PDB file of C-alpha atoms in Angstrom:
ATOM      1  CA  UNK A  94       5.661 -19.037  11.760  1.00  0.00           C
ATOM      2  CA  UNK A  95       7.904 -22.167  10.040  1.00  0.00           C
ATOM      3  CA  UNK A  96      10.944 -21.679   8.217  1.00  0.00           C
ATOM      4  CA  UNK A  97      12.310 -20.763   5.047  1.00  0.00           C
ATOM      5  CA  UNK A  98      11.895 -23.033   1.529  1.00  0.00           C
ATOM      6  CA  UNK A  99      14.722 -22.825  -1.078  1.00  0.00           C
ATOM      7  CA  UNK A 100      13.407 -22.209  -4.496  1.00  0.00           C
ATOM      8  CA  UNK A 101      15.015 -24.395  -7.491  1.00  0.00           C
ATOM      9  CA  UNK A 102      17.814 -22.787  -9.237  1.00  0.00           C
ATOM     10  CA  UNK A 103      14.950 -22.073 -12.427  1.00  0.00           C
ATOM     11  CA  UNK A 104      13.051 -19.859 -10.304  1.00  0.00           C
ATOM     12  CA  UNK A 105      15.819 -18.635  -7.119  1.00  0.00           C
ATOM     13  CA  UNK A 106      14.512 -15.547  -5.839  1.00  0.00           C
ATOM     14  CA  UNK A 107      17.885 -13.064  -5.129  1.00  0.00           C
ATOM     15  CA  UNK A 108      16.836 -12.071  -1.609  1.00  0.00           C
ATOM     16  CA  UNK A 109      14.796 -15.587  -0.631  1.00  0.00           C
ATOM     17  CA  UNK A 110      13.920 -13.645   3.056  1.00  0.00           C
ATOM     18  CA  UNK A 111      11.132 -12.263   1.066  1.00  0.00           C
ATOM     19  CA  UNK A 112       9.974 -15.719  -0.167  1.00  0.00           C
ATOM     20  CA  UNK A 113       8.794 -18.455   2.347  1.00  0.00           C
ATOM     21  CA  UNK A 114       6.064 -20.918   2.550  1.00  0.00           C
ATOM     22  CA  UNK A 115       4.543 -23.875   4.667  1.00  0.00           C
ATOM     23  CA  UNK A 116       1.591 -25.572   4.307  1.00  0.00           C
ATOM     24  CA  UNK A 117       0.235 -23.681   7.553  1.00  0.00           C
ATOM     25  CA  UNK A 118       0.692 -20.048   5.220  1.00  0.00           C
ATOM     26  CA  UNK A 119      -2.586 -21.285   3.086  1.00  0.00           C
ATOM     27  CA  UNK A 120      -5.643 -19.533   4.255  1.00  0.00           C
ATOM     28  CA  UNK A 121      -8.853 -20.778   3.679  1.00  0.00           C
ATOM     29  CA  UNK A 122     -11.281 -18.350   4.570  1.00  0.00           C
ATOM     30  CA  UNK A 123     -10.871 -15.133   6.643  1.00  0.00           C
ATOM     31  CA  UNK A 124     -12.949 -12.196   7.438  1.00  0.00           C
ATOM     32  CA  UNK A 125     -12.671  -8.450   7.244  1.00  0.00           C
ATOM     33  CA  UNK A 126     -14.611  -5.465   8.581  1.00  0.00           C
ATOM     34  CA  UNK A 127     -13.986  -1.551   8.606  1.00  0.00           C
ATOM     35  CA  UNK A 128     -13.409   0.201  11.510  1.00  0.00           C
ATOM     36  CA  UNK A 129     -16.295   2.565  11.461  1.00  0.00           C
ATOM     37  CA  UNK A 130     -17.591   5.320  12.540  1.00  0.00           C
ATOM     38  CA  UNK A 131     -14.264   6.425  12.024  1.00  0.00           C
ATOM     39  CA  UNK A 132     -13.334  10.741  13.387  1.00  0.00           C
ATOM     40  CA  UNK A 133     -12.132  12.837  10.660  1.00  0.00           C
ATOM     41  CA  UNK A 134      -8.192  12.778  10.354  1.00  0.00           C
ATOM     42  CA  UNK A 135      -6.458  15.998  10.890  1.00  0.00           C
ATOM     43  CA  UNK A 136      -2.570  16.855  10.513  1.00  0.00           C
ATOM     44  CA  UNK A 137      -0.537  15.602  13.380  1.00  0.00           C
ATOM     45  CA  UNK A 138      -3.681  13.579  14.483  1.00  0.00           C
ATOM     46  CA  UNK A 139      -2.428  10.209  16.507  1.00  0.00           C
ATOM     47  CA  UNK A 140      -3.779   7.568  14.336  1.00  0.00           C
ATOM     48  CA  UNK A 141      -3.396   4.526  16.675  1.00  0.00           C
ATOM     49  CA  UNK A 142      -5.073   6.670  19.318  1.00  0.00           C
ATOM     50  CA  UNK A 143      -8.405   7.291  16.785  1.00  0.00           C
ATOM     51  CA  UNK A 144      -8.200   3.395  16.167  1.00  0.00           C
ATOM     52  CA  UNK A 145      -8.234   2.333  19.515  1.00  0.00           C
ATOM     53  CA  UNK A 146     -11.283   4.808  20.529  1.00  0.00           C
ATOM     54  CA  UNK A 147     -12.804   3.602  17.489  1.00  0.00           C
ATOM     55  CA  UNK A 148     -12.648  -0.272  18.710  1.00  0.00           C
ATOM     56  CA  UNK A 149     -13.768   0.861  22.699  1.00  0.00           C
ATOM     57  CA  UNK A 150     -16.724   2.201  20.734  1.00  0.00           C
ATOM     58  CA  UNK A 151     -17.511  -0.807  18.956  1.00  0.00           C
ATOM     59  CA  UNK A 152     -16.532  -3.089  21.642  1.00  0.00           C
ATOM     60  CA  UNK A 153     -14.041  -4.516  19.360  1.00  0.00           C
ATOM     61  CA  UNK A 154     -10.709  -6.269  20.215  1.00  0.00           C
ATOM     62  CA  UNK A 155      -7.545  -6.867  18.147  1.00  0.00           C
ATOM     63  CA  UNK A 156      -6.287 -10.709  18.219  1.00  0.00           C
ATOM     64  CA  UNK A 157      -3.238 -12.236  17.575  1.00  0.00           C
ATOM     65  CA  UNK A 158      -2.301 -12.151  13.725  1.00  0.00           C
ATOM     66  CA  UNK A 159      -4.842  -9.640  12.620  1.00  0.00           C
ATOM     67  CA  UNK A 160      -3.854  -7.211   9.773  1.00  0.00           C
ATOM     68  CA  UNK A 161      -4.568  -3.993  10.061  1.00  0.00           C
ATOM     69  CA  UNK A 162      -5.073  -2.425   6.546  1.00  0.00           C
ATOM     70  CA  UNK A 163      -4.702   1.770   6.743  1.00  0.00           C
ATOM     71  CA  UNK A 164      -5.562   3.667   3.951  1.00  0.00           C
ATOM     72  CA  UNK A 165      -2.211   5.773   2.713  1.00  0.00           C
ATOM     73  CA  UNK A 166      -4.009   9.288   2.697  1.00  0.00           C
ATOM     74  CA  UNK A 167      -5.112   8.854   6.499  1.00  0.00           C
ATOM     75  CA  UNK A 168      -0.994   8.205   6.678  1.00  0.00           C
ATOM     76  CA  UNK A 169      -0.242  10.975   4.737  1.00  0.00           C
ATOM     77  CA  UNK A 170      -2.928  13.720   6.875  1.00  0.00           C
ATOM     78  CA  UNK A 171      -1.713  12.478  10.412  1.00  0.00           C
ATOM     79  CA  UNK A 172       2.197  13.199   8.895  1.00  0.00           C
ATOM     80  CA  UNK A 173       1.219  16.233   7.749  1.00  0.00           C
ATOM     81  CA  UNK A 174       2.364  15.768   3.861  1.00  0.00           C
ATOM     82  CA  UNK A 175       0.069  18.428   2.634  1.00  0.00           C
ATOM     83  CA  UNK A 176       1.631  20.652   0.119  1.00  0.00           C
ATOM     84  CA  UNK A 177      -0.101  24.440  -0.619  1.00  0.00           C
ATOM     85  CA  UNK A 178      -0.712  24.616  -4.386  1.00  0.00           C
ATOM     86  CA  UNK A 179      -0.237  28.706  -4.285  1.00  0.00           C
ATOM     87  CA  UNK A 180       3.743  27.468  -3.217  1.00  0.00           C
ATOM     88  CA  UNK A 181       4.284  25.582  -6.394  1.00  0.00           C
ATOM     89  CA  UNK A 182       5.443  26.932  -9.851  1.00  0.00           C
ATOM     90  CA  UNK A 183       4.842  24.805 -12.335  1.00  0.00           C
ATOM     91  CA  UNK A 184       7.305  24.349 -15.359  1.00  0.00           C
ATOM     92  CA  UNK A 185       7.207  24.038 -19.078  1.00  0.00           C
ATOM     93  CA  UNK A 186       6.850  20.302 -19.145  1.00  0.00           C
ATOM     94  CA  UNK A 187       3.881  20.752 -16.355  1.00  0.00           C
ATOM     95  CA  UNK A 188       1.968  23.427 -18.345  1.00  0.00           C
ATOM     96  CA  UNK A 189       2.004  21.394 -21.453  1.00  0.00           C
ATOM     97  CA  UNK A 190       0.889  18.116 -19.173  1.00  0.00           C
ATOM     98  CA  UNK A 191      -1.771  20.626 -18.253  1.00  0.00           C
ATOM     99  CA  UNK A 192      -3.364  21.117 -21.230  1.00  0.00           C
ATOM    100  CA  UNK A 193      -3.051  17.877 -22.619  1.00  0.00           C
ATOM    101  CA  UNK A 194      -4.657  16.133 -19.446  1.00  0.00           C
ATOM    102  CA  UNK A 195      -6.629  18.804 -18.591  1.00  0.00           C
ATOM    103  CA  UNK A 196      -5.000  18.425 -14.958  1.00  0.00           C
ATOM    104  CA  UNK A 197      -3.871  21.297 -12.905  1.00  0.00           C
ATOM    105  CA  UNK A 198      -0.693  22.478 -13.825  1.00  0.00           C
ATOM    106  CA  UNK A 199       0.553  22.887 -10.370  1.00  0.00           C
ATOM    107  CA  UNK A 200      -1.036  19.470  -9.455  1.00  0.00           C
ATOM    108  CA  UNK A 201       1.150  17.888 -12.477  1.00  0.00           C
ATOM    109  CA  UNK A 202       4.557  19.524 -11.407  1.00  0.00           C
ATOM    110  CA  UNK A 203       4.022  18.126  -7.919  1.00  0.00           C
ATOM    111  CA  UNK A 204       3.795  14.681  -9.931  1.00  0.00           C
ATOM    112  CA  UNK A 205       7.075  15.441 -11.709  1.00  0.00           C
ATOM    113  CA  UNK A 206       8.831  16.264  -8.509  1.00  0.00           C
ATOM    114  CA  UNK A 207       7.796  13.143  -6.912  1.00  0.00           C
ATOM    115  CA  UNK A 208       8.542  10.873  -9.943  1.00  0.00           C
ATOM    116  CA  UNK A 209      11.247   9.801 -11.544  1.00  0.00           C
ATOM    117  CA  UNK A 210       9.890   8.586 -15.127  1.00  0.00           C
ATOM    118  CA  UNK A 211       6.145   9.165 -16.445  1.00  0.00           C
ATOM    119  CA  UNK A 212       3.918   8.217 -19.419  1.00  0.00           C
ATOM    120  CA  UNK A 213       0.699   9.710 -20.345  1.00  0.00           C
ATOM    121  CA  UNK A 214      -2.166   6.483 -20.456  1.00  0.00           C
ATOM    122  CA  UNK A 215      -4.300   7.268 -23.238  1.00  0.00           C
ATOM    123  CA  UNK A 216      -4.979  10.519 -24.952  1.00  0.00           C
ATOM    124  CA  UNK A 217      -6.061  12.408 -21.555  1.00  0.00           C
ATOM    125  CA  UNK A 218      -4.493  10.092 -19.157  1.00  0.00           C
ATOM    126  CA  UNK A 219      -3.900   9.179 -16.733  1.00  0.00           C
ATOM    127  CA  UNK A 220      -0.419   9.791 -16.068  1.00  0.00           C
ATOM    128  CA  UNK A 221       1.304   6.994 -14.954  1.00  0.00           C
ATOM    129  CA  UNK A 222       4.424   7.896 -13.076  1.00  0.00           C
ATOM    130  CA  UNK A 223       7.520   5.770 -11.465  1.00  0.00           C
ATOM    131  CA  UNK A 224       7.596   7.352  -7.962  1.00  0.00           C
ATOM    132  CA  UNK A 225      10.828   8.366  -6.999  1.00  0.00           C
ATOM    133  CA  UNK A 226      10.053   5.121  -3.782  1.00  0.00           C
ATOM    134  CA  UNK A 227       9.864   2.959  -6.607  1.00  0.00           C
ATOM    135  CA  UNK A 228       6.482   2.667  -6.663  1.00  0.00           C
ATOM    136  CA  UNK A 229       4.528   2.754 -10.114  1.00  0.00           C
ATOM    137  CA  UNK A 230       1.432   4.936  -9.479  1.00  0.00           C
ATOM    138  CA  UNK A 231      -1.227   7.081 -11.185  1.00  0.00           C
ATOM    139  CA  UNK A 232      -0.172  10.139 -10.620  1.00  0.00           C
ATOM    140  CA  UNK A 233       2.609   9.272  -8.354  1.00  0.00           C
ATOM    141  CA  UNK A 234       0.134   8.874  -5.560  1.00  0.00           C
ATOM    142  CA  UNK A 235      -0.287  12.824  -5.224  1.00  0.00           C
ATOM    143  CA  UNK A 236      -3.658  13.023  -4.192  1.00  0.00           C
ATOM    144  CA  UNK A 237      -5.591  16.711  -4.561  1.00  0.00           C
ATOM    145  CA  UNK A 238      -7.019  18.151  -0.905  1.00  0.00           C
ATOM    146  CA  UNK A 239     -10.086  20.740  -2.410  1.00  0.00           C
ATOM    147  CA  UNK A 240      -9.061  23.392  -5.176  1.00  0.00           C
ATOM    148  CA  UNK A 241      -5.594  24.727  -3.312  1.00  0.00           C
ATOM    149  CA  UNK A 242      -3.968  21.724  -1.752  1.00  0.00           C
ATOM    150  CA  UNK A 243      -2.740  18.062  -2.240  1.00  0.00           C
ATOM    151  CA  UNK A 244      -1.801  15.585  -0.792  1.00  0.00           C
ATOM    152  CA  UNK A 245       1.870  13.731  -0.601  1.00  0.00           C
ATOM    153  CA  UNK A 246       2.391   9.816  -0.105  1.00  0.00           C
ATOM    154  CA  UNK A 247       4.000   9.169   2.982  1.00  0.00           C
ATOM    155  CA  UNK A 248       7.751   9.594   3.226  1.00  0.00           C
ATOM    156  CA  UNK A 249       8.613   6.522   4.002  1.00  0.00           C
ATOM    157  CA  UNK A 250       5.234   4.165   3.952  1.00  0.00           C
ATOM    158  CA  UNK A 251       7.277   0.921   5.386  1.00  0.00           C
ATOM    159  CA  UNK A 252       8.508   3.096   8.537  1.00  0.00           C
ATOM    160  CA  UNK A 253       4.963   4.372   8.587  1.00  0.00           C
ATOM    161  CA  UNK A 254       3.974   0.726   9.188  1.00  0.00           C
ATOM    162  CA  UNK A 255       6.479  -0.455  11.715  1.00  0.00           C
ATOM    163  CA  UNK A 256       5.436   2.518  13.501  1.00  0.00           C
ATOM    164  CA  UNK A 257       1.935   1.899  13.666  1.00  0.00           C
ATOM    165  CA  UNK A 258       2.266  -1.916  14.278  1.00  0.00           C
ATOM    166  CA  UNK A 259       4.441  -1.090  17.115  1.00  0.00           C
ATOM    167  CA  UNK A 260       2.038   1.066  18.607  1.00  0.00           C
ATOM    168  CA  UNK A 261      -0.512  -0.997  17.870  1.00  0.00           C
ATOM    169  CA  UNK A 262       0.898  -4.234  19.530  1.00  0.00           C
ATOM    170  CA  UNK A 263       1.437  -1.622  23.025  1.00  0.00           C
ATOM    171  CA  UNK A 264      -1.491  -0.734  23.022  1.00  0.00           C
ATOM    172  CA  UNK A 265      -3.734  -3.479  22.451  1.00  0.00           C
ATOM    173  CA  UNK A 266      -1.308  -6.621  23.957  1.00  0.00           C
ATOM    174  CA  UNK A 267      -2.064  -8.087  20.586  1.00  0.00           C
ATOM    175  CA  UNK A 268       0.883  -8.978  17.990  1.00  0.00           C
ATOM    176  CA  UNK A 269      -0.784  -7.796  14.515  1.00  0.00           C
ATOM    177  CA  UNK A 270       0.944  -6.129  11.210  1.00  0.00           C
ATOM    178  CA  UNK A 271       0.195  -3.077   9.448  1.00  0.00           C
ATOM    179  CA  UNK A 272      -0.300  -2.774   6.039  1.00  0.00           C
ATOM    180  CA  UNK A 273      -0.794   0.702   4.163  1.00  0.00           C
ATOM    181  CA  UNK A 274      -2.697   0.456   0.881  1.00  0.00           C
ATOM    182  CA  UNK A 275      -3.156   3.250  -1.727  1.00  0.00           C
ATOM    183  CA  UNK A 276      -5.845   3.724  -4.419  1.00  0.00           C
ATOM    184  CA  UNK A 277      -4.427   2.846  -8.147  1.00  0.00           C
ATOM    185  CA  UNK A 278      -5.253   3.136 -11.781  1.00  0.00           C
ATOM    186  CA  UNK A 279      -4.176   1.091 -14.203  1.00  0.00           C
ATOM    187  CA  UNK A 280      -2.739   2.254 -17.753  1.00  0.00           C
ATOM    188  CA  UNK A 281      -4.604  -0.376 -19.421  1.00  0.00           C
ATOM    189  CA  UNK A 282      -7.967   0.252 -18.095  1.00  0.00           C
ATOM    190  CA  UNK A 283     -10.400   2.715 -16.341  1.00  0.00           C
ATOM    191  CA  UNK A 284     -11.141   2.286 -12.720  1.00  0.00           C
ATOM    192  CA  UNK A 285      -8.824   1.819  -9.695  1.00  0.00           C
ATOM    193  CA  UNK A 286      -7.603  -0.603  -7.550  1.00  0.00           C
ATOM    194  CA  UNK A 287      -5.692  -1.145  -4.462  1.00  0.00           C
ATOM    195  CA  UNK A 288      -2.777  -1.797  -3.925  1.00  0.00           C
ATOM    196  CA  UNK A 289       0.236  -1.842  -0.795  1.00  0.00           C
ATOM    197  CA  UNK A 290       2.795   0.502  -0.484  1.00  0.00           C
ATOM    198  CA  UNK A 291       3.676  -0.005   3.314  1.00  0.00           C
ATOM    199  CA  UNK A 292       4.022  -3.063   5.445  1.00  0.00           C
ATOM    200  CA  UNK A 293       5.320  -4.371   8.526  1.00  0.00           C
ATOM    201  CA  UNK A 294       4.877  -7.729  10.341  1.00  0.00           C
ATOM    202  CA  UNK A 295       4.141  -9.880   7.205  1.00  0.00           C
ATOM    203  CA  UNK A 296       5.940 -11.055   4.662  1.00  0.00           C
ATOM    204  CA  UNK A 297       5.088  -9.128   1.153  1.00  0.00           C
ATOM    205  CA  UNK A 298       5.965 -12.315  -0.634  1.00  0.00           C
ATOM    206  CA  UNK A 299       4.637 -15.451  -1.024  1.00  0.00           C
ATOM    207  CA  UNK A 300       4.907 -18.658  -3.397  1.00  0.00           C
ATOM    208  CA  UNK A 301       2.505 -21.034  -4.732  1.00  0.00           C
ATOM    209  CA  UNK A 302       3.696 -24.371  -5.841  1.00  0.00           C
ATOM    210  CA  UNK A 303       2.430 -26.944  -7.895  1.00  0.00           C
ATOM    211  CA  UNK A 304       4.769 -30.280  -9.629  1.00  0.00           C
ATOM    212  CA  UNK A 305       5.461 -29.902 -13.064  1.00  0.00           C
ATOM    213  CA  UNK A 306       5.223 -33.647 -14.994  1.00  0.00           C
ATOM    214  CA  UNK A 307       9.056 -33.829 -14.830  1.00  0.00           C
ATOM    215  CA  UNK A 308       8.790 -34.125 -10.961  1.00  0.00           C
ATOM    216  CA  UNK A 309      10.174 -30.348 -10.694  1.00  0.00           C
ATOM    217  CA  UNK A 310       8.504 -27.922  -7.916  1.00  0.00           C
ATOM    218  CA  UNK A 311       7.535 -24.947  -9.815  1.00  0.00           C
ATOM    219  CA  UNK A 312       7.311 -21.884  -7.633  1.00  0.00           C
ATOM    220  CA  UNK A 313       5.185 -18.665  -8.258  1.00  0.00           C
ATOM    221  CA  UNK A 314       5.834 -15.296  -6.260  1.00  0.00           C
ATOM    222  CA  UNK A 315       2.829 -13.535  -5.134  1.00  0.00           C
ATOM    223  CA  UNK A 316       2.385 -10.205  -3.861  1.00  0.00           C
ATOM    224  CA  UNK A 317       1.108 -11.198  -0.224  1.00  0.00           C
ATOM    225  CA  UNK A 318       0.337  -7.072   0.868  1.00  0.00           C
ATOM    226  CA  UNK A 319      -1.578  -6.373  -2.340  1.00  0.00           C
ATOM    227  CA  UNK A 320      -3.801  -9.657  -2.264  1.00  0.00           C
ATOM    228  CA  UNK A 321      -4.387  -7.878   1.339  1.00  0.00           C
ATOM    229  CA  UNK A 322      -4.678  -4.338   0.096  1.00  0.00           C
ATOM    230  CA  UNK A 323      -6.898  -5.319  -2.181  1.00  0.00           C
ATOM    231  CA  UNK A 324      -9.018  -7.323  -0.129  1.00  0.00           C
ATOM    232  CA  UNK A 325      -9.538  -4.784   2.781  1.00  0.00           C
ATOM    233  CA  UNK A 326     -10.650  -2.429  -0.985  1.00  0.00           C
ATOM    234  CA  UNK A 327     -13.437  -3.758  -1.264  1.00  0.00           C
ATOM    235  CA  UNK A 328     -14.772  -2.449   2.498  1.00  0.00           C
ATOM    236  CA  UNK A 329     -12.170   0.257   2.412  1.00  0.00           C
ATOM    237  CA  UNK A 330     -11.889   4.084   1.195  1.00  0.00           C
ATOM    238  CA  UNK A 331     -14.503   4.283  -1.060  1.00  0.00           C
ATOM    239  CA  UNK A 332     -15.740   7.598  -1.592  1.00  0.00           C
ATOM    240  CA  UNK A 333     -17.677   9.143   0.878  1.00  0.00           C
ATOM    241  CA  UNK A 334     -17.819   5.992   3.180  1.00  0.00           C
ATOM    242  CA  UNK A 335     -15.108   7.953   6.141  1.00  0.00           C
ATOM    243  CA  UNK A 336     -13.548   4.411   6.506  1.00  0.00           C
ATOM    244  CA  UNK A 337     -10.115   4.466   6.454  1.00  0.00           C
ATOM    245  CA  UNK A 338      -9.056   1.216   8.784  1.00  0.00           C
ATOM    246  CA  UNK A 339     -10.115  -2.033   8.363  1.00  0.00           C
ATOM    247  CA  UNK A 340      -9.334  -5.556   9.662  1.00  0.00           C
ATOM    248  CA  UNK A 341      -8.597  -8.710   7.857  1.00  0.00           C
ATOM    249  CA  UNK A 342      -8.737 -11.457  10.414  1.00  0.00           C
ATOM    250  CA  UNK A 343      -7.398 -15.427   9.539  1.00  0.00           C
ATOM    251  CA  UNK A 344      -4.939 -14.679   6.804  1.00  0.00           C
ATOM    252  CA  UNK A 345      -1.977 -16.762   7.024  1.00  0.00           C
ATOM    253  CA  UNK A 346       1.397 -15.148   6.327  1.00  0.00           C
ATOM    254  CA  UNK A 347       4.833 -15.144   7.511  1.00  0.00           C
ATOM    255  CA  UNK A 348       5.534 -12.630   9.913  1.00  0.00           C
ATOM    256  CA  UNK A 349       8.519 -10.256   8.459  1.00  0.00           C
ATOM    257  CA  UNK A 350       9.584  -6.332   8.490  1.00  0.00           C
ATOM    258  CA  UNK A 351      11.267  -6.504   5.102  1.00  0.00           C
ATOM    259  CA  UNK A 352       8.666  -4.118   3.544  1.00  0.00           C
ATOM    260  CA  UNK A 353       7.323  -3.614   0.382  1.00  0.00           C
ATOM    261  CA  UNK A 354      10.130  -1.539  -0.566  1.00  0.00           C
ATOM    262  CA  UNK A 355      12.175  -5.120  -0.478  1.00  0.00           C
ATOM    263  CA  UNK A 356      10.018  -6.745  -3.670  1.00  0.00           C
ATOM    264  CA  UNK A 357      10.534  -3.705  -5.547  1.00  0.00           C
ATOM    265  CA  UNK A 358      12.216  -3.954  -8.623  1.00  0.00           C
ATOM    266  CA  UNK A 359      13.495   0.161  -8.247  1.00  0.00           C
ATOM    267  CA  UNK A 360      14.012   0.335  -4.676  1.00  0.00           C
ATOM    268  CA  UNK A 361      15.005   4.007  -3.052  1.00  0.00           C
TER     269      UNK A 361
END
């Protein structure tokens, strides 16, 4: 899908396979819609299976170039990343977490193990942790499963992808990517948003451009996958709604498997 565009030395990008535009990589307009009724995930569950019954239901075909946006705790159930709270002890630093956040303590260790740095966000938090992926997450992405369990990010969300969007492109004939998008706070405001974490047959990168008076090309990276993530949010994973796949259909990107692990600034 075109070729690759140097940046100028002012704004070089040290791995420029993450970075490429064309004119044709603008989109316009595009549409999305969940995949829905979707079954309940349960560990070791198939998930391109469930998505494929899902579409036969709905009479609903993949094309060409279609992202497939899969929320990262449907990942996460089908891999089996549940961890039993009664297994966990929690330590000194968790306990005192605990009663500052009000959080289990058990809940908060599991966010220390994951994480390799943390801050508390406000006097209660949330706790804001660098996940030992690289990712910066509320809570390191550990996600609680009823009063005894939570919930792990997958192990390796990019792998996740490629997975998926291989079995994806078997089974349907179409060539789509995959990307996996996981619920966020912010430590500089209540609410959440959404953001990518796993991606395979688009670029996570792109650049917008615009000439500077001097004549000079100024370039702009922008996180392609979380644009996406966040677009598919707004139809995807709210509470209650049992929609954990949707579609975003038009966007123009660059097709790539470099992950989002490759625009981290920490990478594992």
């Amino acid at each position: 899908m075109g070729g690759l565009l140097s940046l100028d030395d002012d704004h070089a990008d040290p791995d420029q396979s993450l970075v490429r535009t064309e004119p044709s990589m603008i989109t316009s307009s595009f549409t999305a819609f969940a995949l829905e009724p979707f079954p309940t995930i349960k560990p070791g569950d198939d998930l391109v299976e469930a998505i494929t019954t899902v579409m036969q239901a709905q009479d609903v075909a993949l094309h060409d170039g279609d992202v497939i946006v899969v929320a990262s705790k449907a990942v996460s159930i089908s891999e089996n990343r549940r961890v039993d709270l009664a297994t966990v002890t929690p330590s000194a630093e968790a306990l005192d977490l605990s009663a500052r956040t009000g959080k289990p303590a058990e809940v908060i260790q599991l966010v220390l193990n994951e994480s390799v740095t943390h801050f508390v966000a406000g006097d209660r938090g949330p706790i804001i942790a660098r996940h030992r992926l690289g990712f910066e997450l509320t809570s390191a992405g550990v996600d609680r499963d009823g009063p005894d369990g939570a919930w792990l990010l997958p192990s390796d969300p990019d792998a996740s992808a490629r997975g998926l969007r291989d079995a994806l492109t078997k089974a349907t004939g179409a060539p789509v990517a995959v990307v996996i998008a996981d619920s966020d706070g912010r430590a500089d405001r209540r609410g959440a948003t959404v953001i990518s974490i796993g991606a395979a047959g688009i670029a996570p990168l792109r650049t917008s451009e615009h000439a500077e008076p001097d004549g000079r090309v100024k370039r702009q990276e922008e996180t392609l996958t979380d644009l996406v993530a966040a677009a598919a949010g707004l139809i995807l994973g709210q509470r209650g709604r049992g929609a954990p796949v949707a579609v975003l259909r038009g966007v123009a990107y660059e097709s790539s498997d470099a992950g989002v692990s490759a625009m981290l600034h920490h990478r594992p």
